[in-house]
Coordinates of C-alpha atoms in Angstrom, one line a residue:
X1 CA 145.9 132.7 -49.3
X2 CA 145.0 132.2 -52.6
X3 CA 141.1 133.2 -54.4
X4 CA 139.5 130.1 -55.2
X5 CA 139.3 129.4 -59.0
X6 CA 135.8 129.8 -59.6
X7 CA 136.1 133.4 -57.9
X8 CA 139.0 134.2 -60.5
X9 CA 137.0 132.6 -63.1
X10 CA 134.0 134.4 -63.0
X11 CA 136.1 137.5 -62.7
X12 CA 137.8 136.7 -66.0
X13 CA 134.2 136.3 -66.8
X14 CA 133.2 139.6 -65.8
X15 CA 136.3 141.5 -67.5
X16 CA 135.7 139.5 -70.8
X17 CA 132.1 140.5 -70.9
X18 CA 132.9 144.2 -70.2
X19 CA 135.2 144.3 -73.2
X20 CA 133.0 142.3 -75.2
X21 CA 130.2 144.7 -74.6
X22 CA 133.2 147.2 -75.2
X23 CA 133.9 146.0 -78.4
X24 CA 130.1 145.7 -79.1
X25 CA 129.7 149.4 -78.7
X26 CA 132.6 150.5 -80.8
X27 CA 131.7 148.3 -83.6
X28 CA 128.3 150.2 -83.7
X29 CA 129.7 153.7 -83.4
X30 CA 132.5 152.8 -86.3
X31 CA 129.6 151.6 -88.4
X32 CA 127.5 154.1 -87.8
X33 CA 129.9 156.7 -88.7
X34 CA 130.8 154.9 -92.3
X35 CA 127.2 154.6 -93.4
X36 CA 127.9 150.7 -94.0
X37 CA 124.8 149.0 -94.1
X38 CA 126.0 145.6 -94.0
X39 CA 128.7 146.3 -91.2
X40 CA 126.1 148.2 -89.0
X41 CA 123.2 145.0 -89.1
X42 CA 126.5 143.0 -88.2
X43 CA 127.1 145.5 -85.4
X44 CA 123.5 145.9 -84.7
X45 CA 123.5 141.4 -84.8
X46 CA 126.3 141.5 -82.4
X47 CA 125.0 143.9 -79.8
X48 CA 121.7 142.5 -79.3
X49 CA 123.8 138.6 -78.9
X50 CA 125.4 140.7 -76.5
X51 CA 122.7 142.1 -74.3
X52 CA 122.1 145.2 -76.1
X53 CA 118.6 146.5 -76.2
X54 CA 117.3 149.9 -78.3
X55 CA 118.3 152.2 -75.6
X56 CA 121.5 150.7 -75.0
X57 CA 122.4 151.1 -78.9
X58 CA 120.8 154.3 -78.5
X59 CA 123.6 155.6 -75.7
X60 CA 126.3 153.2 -77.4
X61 CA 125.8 155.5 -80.9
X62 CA 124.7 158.6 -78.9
X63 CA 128.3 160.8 -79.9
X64 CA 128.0 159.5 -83.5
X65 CA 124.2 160.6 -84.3
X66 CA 125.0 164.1 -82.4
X67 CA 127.6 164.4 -84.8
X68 CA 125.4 164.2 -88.0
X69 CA 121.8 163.7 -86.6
X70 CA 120.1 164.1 -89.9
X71 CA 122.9 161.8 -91.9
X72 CA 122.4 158.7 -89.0
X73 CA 118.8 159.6 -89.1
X74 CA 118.8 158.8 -93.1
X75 CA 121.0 155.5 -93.1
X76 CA 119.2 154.2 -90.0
X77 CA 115.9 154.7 -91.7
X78 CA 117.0 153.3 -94.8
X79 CA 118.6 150.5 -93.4
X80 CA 115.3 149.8 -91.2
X81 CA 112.3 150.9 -92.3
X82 CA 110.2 148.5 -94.7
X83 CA 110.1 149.3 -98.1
X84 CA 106.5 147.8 -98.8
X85 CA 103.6 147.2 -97.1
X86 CA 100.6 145.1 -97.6
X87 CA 97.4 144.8 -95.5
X88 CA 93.7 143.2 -95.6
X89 CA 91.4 146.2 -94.7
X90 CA 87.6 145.4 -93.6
X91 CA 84.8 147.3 -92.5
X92 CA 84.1 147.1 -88.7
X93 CA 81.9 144.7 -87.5
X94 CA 79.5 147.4 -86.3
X95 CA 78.8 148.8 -90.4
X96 CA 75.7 148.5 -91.6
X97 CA 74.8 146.3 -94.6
X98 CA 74.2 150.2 -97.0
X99 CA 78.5 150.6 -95.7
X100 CA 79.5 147.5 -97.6
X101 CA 78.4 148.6 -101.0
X102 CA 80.5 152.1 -100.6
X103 CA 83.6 152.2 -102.6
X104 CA 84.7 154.7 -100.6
X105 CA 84.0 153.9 -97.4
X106 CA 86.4 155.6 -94.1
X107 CA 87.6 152.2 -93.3
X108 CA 88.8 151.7 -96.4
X109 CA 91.3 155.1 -96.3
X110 CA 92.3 154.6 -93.0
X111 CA 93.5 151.1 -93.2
X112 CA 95.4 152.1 -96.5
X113 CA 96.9 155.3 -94.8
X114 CA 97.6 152.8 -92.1
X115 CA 100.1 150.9 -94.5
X116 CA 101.5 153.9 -95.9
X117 CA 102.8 155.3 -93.1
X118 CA 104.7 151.8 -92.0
X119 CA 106.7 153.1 -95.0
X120 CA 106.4 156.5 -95.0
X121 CA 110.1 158.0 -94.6
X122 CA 110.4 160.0 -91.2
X123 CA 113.6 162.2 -92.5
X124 CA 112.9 165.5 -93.2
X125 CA 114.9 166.0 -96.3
X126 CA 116.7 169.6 -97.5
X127 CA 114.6 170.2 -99.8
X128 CA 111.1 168.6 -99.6
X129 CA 109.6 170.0 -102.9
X130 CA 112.9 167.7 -104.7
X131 CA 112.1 165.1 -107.2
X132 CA 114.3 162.7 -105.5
X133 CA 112.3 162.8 -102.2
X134 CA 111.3 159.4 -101.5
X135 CA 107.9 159.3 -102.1
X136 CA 105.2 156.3 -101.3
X137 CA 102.2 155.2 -103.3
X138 CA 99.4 152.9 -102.9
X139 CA 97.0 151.0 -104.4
X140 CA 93.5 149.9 -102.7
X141 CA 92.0 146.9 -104.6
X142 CA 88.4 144.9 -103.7
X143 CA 87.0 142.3 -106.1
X144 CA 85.9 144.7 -108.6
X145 CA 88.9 145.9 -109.1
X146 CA 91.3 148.9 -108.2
X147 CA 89.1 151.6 -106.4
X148 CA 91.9 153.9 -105.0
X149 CA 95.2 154.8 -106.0
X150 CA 97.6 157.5 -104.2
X151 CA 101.0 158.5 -105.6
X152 CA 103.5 160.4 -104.3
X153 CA 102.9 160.8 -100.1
X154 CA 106.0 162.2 -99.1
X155 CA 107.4 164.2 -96.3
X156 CA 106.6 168.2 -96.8
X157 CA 108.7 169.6 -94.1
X158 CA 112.0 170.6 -94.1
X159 CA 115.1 170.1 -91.5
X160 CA 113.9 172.4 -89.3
X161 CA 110.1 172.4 -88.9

């Protein structure tokens, strides 16, 4: 006898979506591997429409990134990580009134540490003492003015600390 047409449909279903999801995967790994930012968001766009969560790119891209773990590591952050930040920072609710007058109160460097690090490259470079290490600065203004500026965070240790 003969499968009823639903059955073979939704096995032509089945064997689409595997080599969709095939296809998915290769297109991240060729992306990866050429450093093409455009083509791996594409890839990345594609995947997730797909199914794909992190962990699934993670396995899909796993042979590529052993390959060149620092290189991936580099474009990935690049192609991911914010380049600026911006944040309201307050004093807790619990400061006392003598807390609010302080220029330099804790609250005040944690929150802008806080902001830093959401850009704060990851990727330990070859050499960190270069001048082309990417670097982050910040600037912590109240309605007096500016009242703290740091230049230059940047990542310190090297490939393999």
């Amino acid at each position: 006898f003969w499968p009823e047409p639903s059955t073979v449909a939704k096995s032509c279903d089945h064997r689409c979506d595997r080599a969709s999801s095939k296809m998915a995967a290769q297109e991240l790994k060729i992306a990866l591997n050429s450093k093409d930012e455009e083509r791996w968001l594409d890839a990345v766009a594609k995947a997730a429409k797909e199914g794909y969560d992190g962990f699934m790119i993670q396995q899909a891209v796993a042979d590529v990134v052993a390959s060149d773990p620092v290189g991936c590591a580099r474009f990935m952050e690049s192609t991911h990580r914010p380049t600026q930040a911006m944040g309201v920072i307050k004093l807790s609710e619990d400061a006392e009134e003598w807390e609010a007058a302080c220029h330099y109160h804790d609250d005040v460097f944690k929150g802008a540490l806080k902001a830093m690090w959401t850009v704060y490259p990851r990727v330990p470079q070859e050499d960190p003492w270069a001048d082309n290490v990417p670097k982050v600065d910040c600037e912590v203004v109240c309605t007096s003015g500016s009242i703290m500026t740091a230049t230059g965070m940047c990542p310190r240790g090297g490939p393999s600390d």
